[in-house]
Short mmCIF file of C-alpha atoms and ligand atoms in Angstrom, two decimals:
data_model
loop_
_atom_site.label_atom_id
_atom_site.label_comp_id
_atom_site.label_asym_id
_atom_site.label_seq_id
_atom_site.Cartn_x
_atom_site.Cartn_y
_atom_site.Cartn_z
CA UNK A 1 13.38 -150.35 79.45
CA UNK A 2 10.72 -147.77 78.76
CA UNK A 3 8.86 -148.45 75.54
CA UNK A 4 9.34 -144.98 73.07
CA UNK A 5 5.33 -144.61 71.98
CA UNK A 6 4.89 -143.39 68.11
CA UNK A 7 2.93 -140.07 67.41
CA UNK A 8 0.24 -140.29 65.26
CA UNK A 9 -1.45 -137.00 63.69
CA UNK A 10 -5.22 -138.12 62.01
CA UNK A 11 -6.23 -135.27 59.84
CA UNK A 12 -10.03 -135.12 59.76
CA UNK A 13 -12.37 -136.43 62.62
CA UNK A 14 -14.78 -138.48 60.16
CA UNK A 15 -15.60 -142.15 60.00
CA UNK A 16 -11.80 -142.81 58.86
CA UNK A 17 -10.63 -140.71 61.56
CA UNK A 18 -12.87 -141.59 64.55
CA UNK A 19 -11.40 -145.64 63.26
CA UNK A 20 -7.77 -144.39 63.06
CA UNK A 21 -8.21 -142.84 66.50
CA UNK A 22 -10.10 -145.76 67.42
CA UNK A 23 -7.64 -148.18 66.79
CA UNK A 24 -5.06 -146.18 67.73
CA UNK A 25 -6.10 -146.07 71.35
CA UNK A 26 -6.53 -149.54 71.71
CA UNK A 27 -2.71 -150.09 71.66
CA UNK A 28 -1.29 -147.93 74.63
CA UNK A 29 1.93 -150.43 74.44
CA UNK A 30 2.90 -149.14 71.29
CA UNK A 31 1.25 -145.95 70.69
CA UNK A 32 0.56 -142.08 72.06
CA UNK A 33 -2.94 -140.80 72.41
CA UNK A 34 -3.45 -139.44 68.54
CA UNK A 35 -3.71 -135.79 67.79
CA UNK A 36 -6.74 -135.66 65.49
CA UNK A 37 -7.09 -132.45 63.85
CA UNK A 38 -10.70 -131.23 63.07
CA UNK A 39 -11.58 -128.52 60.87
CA UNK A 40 -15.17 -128.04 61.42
CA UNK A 41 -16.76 -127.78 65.36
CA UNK A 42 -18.31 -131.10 65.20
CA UNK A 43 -17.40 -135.16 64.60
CA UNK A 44 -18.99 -137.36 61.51
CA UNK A 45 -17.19 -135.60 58.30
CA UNK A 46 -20.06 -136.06 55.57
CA UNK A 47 -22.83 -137.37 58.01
CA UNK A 48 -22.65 -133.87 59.28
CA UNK A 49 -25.50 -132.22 57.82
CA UNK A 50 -25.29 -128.22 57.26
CA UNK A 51 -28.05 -126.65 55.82
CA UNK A 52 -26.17 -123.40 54.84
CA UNK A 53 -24.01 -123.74 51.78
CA UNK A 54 -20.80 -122.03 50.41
CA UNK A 55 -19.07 -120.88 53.64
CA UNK A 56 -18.89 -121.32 57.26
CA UNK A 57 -18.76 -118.05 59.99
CA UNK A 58 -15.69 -118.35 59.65
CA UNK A 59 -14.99 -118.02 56.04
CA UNK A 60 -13.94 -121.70 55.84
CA UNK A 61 -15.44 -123.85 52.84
CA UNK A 62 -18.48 -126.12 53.99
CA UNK A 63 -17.18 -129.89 53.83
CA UNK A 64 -20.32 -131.86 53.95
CA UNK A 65 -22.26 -132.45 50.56
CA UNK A 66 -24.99 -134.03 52.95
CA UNK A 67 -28.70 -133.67 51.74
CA UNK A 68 -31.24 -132.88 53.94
CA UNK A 69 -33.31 -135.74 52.97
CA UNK A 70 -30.97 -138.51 52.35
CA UNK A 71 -31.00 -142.24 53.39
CA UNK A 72 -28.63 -144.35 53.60
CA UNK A 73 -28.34 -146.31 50.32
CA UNK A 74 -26.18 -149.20 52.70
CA UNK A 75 -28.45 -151.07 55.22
CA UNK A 76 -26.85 -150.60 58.92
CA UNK A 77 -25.69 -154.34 58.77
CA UNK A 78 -23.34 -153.60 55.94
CA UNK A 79 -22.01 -149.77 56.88
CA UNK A 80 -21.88 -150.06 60.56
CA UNK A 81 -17.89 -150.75 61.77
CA UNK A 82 -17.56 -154.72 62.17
CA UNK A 83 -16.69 -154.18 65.96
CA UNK A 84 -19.59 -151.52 66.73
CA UNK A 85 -23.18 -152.35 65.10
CA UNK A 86 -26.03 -150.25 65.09
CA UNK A 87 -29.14 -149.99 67.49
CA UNK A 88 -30.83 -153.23 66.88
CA UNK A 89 -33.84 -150.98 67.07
CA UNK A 90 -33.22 -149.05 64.39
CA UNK A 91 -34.38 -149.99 60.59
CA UNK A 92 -32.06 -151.03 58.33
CA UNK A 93 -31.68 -147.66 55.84
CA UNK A 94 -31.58 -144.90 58.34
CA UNK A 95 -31.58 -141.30 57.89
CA UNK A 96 -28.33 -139.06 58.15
CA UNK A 97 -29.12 -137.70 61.43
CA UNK A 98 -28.98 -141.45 62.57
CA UNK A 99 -25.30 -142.18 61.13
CA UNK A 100 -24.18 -138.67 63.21
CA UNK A 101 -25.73 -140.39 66.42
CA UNK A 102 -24.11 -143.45 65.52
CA UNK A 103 -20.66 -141.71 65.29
CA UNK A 104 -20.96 -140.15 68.16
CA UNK A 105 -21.24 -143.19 70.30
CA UNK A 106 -18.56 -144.61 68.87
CA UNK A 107 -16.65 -141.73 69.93
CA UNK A 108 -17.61 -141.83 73.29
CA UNK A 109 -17.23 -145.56 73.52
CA UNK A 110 -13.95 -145.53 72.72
CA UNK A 111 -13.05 -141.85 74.76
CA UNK A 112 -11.98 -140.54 71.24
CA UNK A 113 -13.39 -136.70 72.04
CA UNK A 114 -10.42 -136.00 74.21
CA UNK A 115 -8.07 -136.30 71.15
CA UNK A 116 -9.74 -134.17 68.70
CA UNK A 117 -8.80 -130.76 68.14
CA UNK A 118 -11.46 -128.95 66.52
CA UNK A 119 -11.74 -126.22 64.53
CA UNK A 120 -8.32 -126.41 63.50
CA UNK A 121 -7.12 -126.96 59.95
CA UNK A 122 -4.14 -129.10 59.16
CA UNK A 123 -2.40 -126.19 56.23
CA UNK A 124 0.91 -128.38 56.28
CA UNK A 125 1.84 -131.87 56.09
CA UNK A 126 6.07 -132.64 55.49
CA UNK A 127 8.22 -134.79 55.63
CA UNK A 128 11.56 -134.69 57.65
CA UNK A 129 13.88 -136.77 56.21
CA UNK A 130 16.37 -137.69 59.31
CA UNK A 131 18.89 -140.28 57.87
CA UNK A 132 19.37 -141.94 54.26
CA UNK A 133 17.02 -144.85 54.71
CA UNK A 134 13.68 -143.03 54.15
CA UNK A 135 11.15 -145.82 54.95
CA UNK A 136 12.65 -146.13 58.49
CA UNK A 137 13.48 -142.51 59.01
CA UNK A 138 10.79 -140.03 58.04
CA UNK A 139 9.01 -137.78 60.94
CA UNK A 140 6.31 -135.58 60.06
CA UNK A 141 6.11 -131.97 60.77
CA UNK A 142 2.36 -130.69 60.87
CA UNK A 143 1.39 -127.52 60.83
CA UNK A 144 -1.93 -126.39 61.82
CA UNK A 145 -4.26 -123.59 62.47
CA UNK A 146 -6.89 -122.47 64.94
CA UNK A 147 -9.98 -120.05 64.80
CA UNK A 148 -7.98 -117.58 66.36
CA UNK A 149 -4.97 -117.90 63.48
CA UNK A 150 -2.82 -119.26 65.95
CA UNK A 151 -0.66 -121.81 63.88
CA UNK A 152 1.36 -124.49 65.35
CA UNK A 153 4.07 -127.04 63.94
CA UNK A 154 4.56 -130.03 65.45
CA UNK A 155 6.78 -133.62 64.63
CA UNK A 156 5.07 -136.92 64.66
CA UNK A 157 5.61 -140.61 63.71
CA UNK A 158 2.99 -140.65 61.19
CA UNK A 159 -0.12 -139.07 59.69
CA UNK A 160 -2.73 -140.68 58.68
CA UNK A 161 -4.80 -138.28 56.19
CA UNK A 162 -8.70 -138.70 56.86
CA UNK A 163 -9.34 -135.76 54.80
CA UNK A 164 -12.45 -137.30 52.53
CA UNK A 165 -13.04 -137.01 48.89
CA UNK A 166 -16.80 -135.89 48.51
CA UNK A 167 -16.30 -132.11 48.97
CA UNK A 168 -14.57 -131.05 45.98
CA UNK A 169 -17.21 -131.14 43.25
CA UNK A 170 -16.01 -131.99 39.65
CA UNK A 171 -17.58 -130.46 36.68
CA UNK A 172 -16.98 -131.69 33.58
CA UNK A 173 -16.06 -129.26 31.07
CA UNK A 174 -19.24 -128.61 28.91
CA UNK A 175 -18.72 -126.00 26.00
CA UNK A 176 -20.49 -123.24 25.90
CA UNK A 177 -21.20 -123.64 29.24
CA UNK A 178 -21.37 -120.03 30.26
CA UNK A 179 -24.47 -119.28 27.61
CA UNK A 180 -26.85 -121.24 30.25
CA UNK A 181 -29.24 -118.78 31.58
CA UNK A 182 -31.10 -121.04 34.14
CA UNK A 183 -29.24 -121.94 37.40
CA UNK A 184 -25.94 -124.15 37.30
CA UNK A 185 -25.67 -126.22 40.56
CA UNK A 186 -23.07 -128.88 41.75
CA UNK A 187 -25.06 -131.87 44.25
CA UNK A 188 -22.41 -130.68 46.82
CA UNK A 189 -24.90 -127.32 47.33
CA UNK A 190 -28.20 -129.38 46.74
CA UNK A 191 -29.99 -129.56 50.24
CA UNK A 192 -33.75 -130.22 49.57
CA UNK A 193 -36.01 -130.42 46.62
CA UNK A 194 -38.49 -128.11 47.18
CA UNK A 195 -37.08 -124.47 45.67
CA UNK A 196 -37.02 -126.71 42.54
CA UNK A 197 -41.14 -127.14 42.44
CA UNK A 198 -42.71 -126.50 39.13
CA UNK A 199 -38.81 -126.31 37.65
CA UNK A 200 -37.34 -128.36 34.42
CA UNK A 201 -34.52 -129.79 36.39
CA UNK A 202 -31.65 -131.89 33.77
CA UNK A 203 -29.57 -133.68 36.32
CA UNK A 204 -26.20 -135.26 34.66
CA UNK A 205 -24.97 -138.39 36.02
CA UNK A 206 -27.34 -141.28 37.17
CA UNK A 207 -25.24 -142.74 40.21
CA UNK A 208 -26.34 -142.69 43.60
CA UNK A 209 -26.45 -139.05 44.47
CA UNK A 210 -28.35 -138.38 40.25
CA UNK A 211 -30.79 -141.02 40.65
CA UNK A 212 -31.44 -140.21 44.39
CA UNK A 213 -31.64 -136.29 43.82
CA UNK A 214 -34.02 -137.06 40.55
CA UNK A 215 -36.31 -139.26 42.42
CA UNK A 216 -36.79 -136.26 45.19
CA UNK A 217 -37.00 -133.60 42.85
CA UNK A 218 -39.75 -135.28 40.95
CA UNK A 219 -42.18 -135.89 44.10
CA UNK A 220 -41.34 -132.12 44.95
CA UNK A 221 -43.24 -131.41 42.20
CA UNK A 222 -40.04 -131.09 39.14
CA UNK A 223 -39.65 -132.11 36.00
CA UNK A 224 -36.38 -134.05 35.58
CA UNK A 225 -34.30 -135.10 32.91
CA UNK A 226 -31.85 -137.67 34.06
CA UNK A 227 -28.61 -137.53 31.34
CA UNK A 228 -26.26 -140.22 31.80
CA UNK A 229 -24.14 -142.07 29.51
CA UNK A 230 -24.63 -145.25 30.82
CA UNK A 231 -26.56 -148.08 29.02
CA UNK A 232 -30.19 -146.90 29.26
CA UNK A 233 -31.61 -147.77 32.90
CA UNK A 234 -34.21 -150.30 32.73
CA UNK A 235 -35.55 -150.82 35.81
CA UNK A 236 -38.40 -148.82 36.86
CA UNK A 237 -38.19 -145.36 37.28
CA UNK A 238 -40.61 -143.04 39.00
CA UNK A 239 -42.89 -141.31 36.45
CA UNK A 240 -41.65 -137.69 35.77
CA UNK A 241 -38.02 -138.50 35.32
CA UNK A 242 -36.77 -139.09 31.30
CA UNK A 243 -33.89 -140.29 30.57
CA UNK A 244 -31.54 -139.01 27.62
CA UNK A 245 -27.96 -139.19 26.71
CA UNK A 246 -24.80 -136.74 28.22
CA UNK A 247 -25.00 -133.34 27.86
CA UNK A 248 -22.59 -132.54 24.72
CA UNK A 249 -23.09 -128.45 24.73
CA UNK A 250 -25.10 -125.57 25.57
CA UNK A 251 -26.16 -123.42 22.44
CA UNK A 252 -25.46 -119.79 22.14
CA UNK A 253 -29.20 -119.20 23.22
CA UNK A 254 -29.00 -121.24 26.11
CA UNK A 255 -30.81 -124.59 25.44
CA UNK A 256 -29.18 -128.03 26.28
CA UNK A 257 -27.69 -129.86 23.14
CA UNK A 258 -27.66 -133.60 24.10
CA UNK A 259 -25.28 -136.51 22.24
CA UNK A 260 -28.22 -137.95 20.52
CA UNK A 261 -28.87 -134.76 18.94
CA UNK A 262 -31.75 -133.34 20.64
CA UNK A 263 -32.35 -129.73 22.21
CA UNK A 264 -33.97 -128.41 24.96
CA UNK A 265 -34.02 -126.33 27.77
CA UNK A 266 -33.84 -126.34 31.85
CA UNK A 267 -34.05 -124.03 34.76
CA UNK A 268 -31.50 -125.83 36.23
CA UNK A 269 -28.56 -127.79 34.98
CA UNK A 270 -27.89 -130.02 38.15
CA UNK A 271 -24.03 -131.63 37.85
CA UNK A 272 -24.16 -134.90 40.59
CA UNK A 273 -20.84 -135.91 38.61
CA UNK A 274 -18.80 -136.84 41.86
CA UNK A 275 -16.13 -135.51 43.20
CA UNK A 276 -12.08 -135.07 42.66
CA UNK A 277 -9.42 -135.49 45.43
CA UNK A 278 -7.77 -131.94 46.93
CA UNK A 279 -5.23 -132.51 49.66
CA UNK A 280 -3.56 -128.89 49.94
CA UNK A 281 -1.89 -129.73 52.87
CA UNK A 282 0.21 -132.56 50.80
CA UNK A 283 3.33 -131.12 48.20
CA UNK A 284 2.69 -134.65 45.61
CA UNK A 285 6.01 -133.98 44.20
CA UNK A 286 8.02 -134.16 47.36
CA UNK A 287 5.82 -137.44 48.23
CA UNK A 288 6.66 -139.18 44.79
CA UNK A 289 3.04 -138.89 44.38
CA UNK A 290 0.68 -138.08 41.45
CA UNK A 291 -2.90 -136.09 42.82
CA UNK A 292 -5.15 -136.10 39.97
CA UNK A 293 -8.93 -135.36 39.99
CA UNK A 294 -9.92 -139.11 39.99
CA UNK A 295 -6.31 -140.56 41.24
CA UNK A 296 -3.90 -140.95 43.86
CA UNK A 297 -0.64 -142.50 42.77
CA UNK A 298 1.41 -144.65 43.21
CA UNK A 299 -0.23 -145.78 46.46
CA UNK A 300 0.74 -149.22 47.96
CA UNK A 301 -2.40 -151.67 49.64
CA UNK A 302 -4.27 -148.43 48.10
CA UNK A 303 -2.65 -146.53 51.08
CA UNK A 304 1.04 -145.70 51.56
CA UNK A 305 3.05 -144.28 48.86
CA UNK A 306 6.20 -146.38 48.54
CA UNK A 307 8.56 -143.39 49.31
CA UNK A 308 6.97 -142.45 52.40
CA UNK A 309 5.53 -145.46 54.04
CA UNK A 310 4.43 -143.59 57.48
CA UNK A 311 1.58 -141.64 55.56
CA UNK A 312 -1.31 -143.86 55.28
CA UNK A 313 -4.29 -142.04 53.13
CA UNK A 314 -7.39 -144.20 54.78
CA UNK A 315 -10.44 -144.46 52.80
CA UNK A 316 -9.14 -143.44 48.95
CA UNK A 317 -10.86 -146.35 47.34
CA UNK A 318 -14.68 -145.86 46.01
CA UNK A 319 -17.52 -148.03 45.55
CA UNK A 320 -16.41 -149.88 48.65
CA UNK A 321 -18.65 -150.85 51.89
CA UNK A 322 -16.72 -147.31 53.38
CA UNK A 323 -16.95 -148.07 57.39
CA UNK A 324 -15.68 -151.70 57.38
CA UNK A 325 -13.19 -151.00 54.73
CA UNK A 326 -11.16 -148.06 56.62
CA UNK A 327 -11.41 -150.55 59.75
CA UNK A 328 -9.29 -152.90 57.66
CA UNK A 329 -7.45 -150.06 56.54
CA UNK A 330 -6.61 -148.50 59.12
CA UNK A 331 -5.64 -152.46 61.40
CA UNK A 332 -3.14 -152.91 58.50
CA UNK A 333 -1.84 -149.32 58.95
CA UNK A 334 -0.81 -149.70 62.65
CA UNK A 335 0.52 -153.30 61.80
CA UNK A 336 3.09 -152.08 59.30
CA UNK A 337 3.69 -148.95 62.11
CA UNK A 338 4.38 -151.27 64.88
CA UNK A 339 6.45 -153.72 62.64
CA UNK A 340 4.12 -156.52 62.91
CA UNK A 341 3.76 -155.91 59.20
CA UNK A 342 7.03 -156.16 57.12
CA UNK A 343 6.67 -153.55 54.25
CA UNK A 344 9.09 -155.23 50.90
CA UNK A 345 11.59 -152.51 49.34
CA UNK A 346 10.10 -149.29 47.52
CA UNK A 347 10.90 -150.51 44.09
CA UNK A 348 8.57 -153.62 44.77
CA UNK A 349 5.81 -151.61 46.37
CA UNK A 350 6.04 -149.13 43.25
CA UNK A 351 6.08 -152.68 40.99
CA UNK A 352 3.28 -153.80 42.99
CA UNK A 353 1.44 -150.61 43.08
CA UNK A 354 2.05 -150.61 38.52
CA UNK A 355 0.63 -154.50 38.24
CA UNK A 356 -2.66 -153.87 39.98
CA UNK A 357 -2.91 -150.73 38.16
CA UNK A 358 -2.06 -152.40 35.17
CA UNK A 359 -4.56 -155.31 35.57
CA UNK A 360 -7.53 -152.99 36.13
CA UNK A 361 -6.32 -151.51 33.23
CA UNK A 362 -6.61 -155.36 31.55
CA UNK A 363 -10.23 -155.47 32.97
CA UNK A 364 -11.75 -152.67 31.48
CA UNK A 365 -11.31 -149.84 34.02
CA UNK A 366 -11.23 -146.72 32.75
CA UNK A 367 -8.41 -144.10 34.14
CA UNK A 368 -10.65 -141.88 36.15
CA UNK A 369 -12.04 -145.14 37.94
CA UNK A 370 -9.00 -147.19 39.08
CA UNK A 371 -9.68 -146.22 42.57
CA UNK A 372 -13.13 -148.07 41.80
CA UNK A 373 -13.36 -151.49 43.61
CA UNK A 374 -16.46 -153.28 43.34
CA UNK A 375 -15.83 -157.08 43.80
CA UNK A 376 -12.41 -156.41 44.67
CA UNK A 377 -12.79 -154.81 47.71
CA UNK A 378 -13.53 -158.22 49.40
CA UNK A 379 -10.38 -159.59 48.05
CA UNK A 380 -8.45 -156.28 49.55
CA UNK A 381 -9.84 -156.63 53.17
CA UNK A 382 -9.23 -159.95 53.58
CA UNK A 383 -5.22 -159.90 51.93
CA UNK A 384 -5.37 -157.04 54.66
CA UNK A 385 -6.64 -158.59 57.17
CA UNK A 386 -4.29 -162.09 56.41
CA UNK A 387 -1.33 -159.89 56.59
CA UNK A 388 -1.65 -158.37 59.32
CA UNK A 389 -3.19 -161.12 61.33
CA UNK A 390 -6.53 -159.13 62.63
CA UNK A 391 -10.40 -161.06 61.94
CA UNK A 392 -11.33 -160.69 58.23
CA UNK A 393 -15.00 -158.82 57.02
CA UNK A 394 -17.58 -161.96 57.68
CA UNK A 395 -18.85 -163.24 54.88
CA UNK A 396 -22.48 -161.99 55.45
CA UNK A 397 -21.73 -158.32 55.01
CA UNK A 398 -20.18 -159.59 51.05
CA UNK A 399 -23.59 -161.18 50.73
CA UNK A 400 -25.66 -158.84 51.93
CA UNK A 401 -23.86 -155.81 50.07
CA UNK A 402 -24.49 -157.52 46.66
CA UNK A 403 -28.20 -158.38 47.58
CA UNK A 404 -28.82 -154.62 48.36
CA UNK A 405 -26.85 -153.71 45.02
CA UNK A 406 -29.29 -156.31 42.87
CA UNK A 407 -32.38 -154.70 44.51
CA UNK A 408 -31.06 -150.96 44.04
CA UNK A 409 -30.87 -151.73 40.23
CA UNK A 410 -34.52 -153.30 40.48
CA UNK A 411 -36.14 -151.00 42.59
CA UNK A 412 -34.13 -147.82 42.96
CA UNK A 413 -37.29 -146.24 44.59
CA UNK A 414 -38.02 -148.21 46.86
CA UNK A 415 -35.66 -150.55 47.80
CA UNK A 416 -35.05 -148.97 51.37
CA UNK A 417 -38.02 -149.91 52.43
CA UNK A 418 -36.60 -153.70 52.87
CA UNK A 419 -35.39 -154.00 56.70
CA UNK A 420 -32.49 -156.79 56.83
CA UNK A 421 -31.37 -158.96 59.52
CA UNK A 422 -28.29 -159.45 60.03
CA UNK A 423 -28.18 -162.96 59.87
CA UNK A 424 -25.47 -165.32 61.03
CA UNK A 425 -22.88 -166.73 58.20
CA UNK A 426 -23.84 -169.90 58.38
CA UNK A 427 -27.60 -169.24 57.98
CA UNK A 428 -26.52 -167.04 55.14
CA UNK A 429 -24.91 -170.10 53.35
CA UNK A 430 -28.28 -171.95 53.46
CA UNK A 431 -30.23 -169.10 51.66
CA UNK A 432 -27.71 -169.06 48.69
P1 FAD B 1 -15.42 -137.31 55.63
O1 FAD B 1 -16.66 -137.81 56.23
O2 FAD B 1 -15.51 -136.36 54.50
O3 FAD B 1 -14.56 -136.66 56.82
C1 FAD B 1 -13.40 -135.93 56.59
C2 FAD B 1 -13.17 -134.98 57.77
O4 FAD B 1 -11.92 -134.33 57.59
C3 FAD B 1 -14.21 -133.86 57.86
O5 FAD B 1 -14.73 -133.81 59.16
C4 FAD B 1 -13.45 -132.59 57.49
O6 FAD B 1 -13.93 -131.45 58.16
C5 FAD B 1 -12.03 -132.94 57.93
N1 FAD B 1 -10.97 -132.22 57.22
C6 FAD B 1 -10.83 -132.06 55.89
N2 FAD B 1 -9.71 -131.35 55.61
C7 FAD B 1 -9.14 -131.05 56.80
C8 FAD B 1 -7.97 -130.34 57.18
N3 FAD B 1 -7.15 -129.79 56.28
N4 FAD B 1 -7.69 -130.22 58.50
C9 FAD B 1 -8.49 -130.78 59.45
N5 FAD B 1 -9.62 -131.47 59.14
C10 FAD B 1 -9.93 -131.61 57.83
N6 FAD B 1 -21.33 -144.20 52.80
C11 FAD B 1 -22.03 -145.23 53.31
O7 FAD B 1 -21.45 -146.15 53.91
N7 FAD B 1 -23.40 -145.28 53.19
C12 FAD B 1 -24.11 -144.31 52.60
O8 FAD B 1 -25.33 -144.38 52.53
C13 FAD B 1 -23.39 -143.18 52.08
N8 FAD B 1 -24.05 -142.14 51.52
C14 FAD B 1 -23.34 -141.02 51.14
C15 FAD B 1 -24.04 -139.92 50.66
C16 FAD B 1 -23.37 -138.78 50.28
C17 FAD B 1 -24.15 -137.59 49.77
C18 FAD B 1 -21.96 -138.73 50.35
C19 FAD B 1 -21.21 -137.49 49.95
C20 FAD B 1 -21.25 -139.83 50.81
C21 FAD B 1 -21.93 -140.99 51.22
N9 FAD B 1 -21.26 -142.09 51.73
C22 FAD B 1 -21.96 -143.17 52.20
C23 FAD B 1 -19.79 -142.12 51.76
C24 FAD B 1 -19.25 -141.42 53.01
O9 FAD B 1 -18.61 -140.29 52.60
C25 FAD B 1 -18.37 -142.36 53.77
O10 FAD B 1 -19.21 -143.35 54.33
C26 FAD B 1 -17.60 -141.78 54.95
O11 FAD B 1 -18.44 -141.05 55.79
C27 FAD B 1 -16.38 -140.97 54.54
O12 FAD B 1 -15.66 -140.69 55.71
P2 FAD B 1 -14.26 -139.95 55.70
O13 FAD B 1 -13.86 -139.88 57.12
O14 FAD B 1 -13.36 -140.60 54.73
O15 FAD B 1 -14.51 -138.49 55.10
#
C-alpha cells in the first residue's frame, strides 16, 4: 500500500525553520519535502544582519534587529544544534556574520535550499475543519504572496510557524512621552555606536541587548545612563555608564523624570525593552488562542494549542539555549504528527496548559514573563525528548550555559573573551 506523506508548511526560514525543515527531511517515510515560506531573500532570520533600517526595496518591514557589532552572548558549544557543532576552529563567542555562515551549512548539509521559497510572505494561515473530531481532522489552507503580488492558497497537514519574536519592538508607555526633544530609538533600529559619539545616551532596560548596547556606546565615545528597575547591578561596569532607576515621565520641557526622583536630560532616549509577539497571519480567536504582547495562550508543551494540535509555534519560549531547544521542539512536533506521540484530550491539554501556568504563577513569575524559562528549560527538553523517544540535551551544554550565565553577571565586559571546550560529560562531572 502506498504510504499518504503529510504536508508541512514552515513559515520563516530561520534557525526554527532551517530545524523544522531539517527534521522534516530526514523522514521521507512519513513526510513530503516541506514548503518553507521566506519573506526576506536570504536564510538565518535574526543572524541576518541589514544595515538599512525601517523598510526593505520592497516596502516590506526589516525583520532582523541584528547589530552590526554584536557577539554572541552563548559560546558555540551551547547555541550550536546538538547534531551540527560549530567549526572547531572557531572561538567560542563568535560574531554574527559567523552564526549566518553557520546556518548556511546547515542548510546545505541537509539540502534544505530547495524547499525554501523566498521572498514570499505567508498573509494567511486557516484552518479547515473537515469532520467533527478537530484534533484528527484539521488541514491548513496557506495563503501566500510573492514579490510580484502573485498570491497563492494552498492545503497542508500542518504548519509549523517559525515566524520569530524579536522584530516587533515594545515600548512601554511613558507619559509625556511626546515632549522629548532628543531622538527616541527602539534597539530594533540600533546598528552601531558611533552616530552616538559625544551624545548623553539613557538606555532603559539592562538585559542583554541594554547592557550590551551601553557598553558599545560608551567606548564610542557616549555618555550612558543605564535605567533599569532591577536590583542595582553590582558587578563591574565599564566606566561611563551610571546606573539609575526606570524612567517614570518626561517633563513638559523635555528632561527625563526618573522613579527616584531625579531629572535630567538625553539626546537620545534608547528603549532595548524587548519585544512583543505579532503573528498577522494567525485569526487567535478562531485558534482558541490568546496573542498578547508578552503571551501566547493556551499553548500545550509551550507549542500546540489544544484546539488545533497540527500548528506547532517552534521557539515561543525565552531565556532558553534557542538552537537546541527548537531541535527538541521541533523532534516532539513530528512525533505527535506521525502518531508516535499520543496527544491526551483537549480539555487535559488546556488543564495542563492552566497548571504550569498556574505554578509559574506560584513561583513568582510575573504575567509578561511566563514564556520565561530559565532552569526549566532543561526539565522541558528532556520530558520532550522522553516522550517522544529521540536523545535528550547532554548534560554539558546545562553546565556550561549556567557557567557562562555566572560569568556574564561577573564580568559583563568581558566575559567573551573566555574560549570553552566542549568537554565530554563525564569530564564535566569531575570539575563540579
Ligand atoms: P528569526 O531568526 O527571527 O527567523 C524568523 C524568520 O521568519 C525570518 O527569516 C523572517 O523573515 C521570517 N518570517 C517572518 N514572518 C514571515 C511571514 N509572514 N512569511 C514568511 N516568512 C516570515 N540566540 C542565541 O542563541 N545566541 C545569541 O547570542 C543571541 N543573540 C541575539 C541577539 C539579538 C540582537 C537578538 C534579536 C536575538 C538573539 N538571539 C540569540 C536569539 C535569536 O533570535 C535566536 O537564536 C534565533 O535565531 C531565533 O530564530 P527564529 O527562527 O525563531 O526567528
Amino acid at each position: 500500500m502506498k504510504m499518504v506523506l503529510q504536508r508541512v508548511a514552515v513559515v520563516g526560514a530561520g534557525a526554527a525553520g532551517l530545524c523544522a525543515a531539517r527534521h522534516i527531511l530526514s523522514r521521507p517515510n512519513s513526510f513530503a519535502c516541506p514548503v518553507v515560506f521566506e519573506l526576506t531573500d536570504n536564510i538565518g532570520g535574526t543572524w541576518c544582519y541589514v544595515e538599512r533600517i525601517g523598510q526593505d526595496d520592497h516596502g516590506r518591514p526589516i525583520h532582523s534587529s541584528m547589530y552590526r557589532d554584536l557577539r554572541t552572548n552563548l559560546p558555540k558549544e551551547v547555541m550550536a544544534f546538538p547534531d551540527f557543532p560549530f567549526d572547531p576552529q572557531l572561538s567560542s563567542f563568535l560574531p554574527h556574520q559567523e552564526i549566518q555562515k553557520y546556518l548556511k551549512k546547515y542548510c546545505h548539509a541537509h539540502n534544505i535550499w530547495p524547499q525554501i521559497r523566498f521572498n514570499t510572505m505567508v498573509e494567511k494561515v486557516k484552518p479547515v475543519v473537515l469532520a467533527k473530531e478537530v484534533e484528527k481532522n484539521t488541514m491548513w489552507e496557506v495563503t501566500s504572496c510573492d514579490l510580484s503580488g502573485h498570491q497563492k492558497t494552498e492545503i497542508f497537514d500542518s504548519v509549523f510557524v517559525c515566524s520569530g519574536h524579536y522584530s516587533e519592538p515594545y515600548i512601554p508607555n511613558v507619559p509625556g512621552m511626546k515632549n522629548f526633544k532628543g531622538k527616541l530609538l527602539h534597539s530594533h533600529l540600533y546598528r552601531y555606536a558611533e552616530p552616538f559619539s559625544g551624545q548623553s545616551v539613557v538606555v532603559l532596560g539592562a538585559k542583554a541587548s541594554g547592557l550590551d548596547i551601553s557598553i558599545e556606546l560608551v567606548k564610542a565615545g557616549a555618555k550612558v545612563t543605564l535605567s533599569h528597575g532591577r536590583p542595582r547591578l553590582t558587578f563591574p561596569l565599564p566606566s561611563g555608564i551610571r546606573q539609575s532607576s526606570p524612567v517614570v515621565a518626561i517633563e513638559d520641557n523635555g528632561s527625563i523624570r526618573f522613579q527616584d526622583g531625579s531629572v535630567d536630560q538625553a539626546d537620545t532616549l534608547m528603549f532595548c525593552t524587548g519585544y512583543k509577539f505579532r503573528f498577522p497571519f494567525l485569526d487567535a480567536d478562531q485558534l482558541g488562542l490568546k496573542i498578547q504582547d508578552h503571551m501566547v495562550s493556551p499553548l500545550y508543551r509551550y507549542m500546540m494549542p489544544p484546539a488545533f494540535p497540527s500548528l506547532f509555534f517552534i521557539s515561543i519560549c525565552k531565556m532558553i539555549c534557542p538552537f537546541p531547544n527548537f531541535n527538541c521542539q521541533v523532534q516532539f512536533a513530528l512525533a505527535v504528527l506521525d502518531g508516535s506521540v499520543s496527544l491526551p484530550s483537549r480539555a487535559e491539554m488546556e488543564d495542563d496548559v492552566h497548571r504550569v501556568l498556574r505554578d509559574k504563577v506560584d513561583r513568582g513569575f510575573q504575567q509578561r514573563h511566563l514564556l520565561d524559562m530559565f532552569e526549566d528549560q532543561w526539565e522541558y527538553c528532556d520530558m520532550l525528548a522522553r516522550t517522544a523517544g529521540f536523545p535528550p540535551l547532554p548534560p554539558v551544554i546545562q553546565g556550561l550555559y549556567k557557567e557562562v550565565w555566572r560569568q556574564r553577571q561577573v564580568h559583563p565586559e568581558n566575559y567573551r573573551s573566555h574560549n570553552y571546550r566542549l568537554i565530554s560529560d563525564s569530564q564535566w562531572e569531575l570539575l563540579k
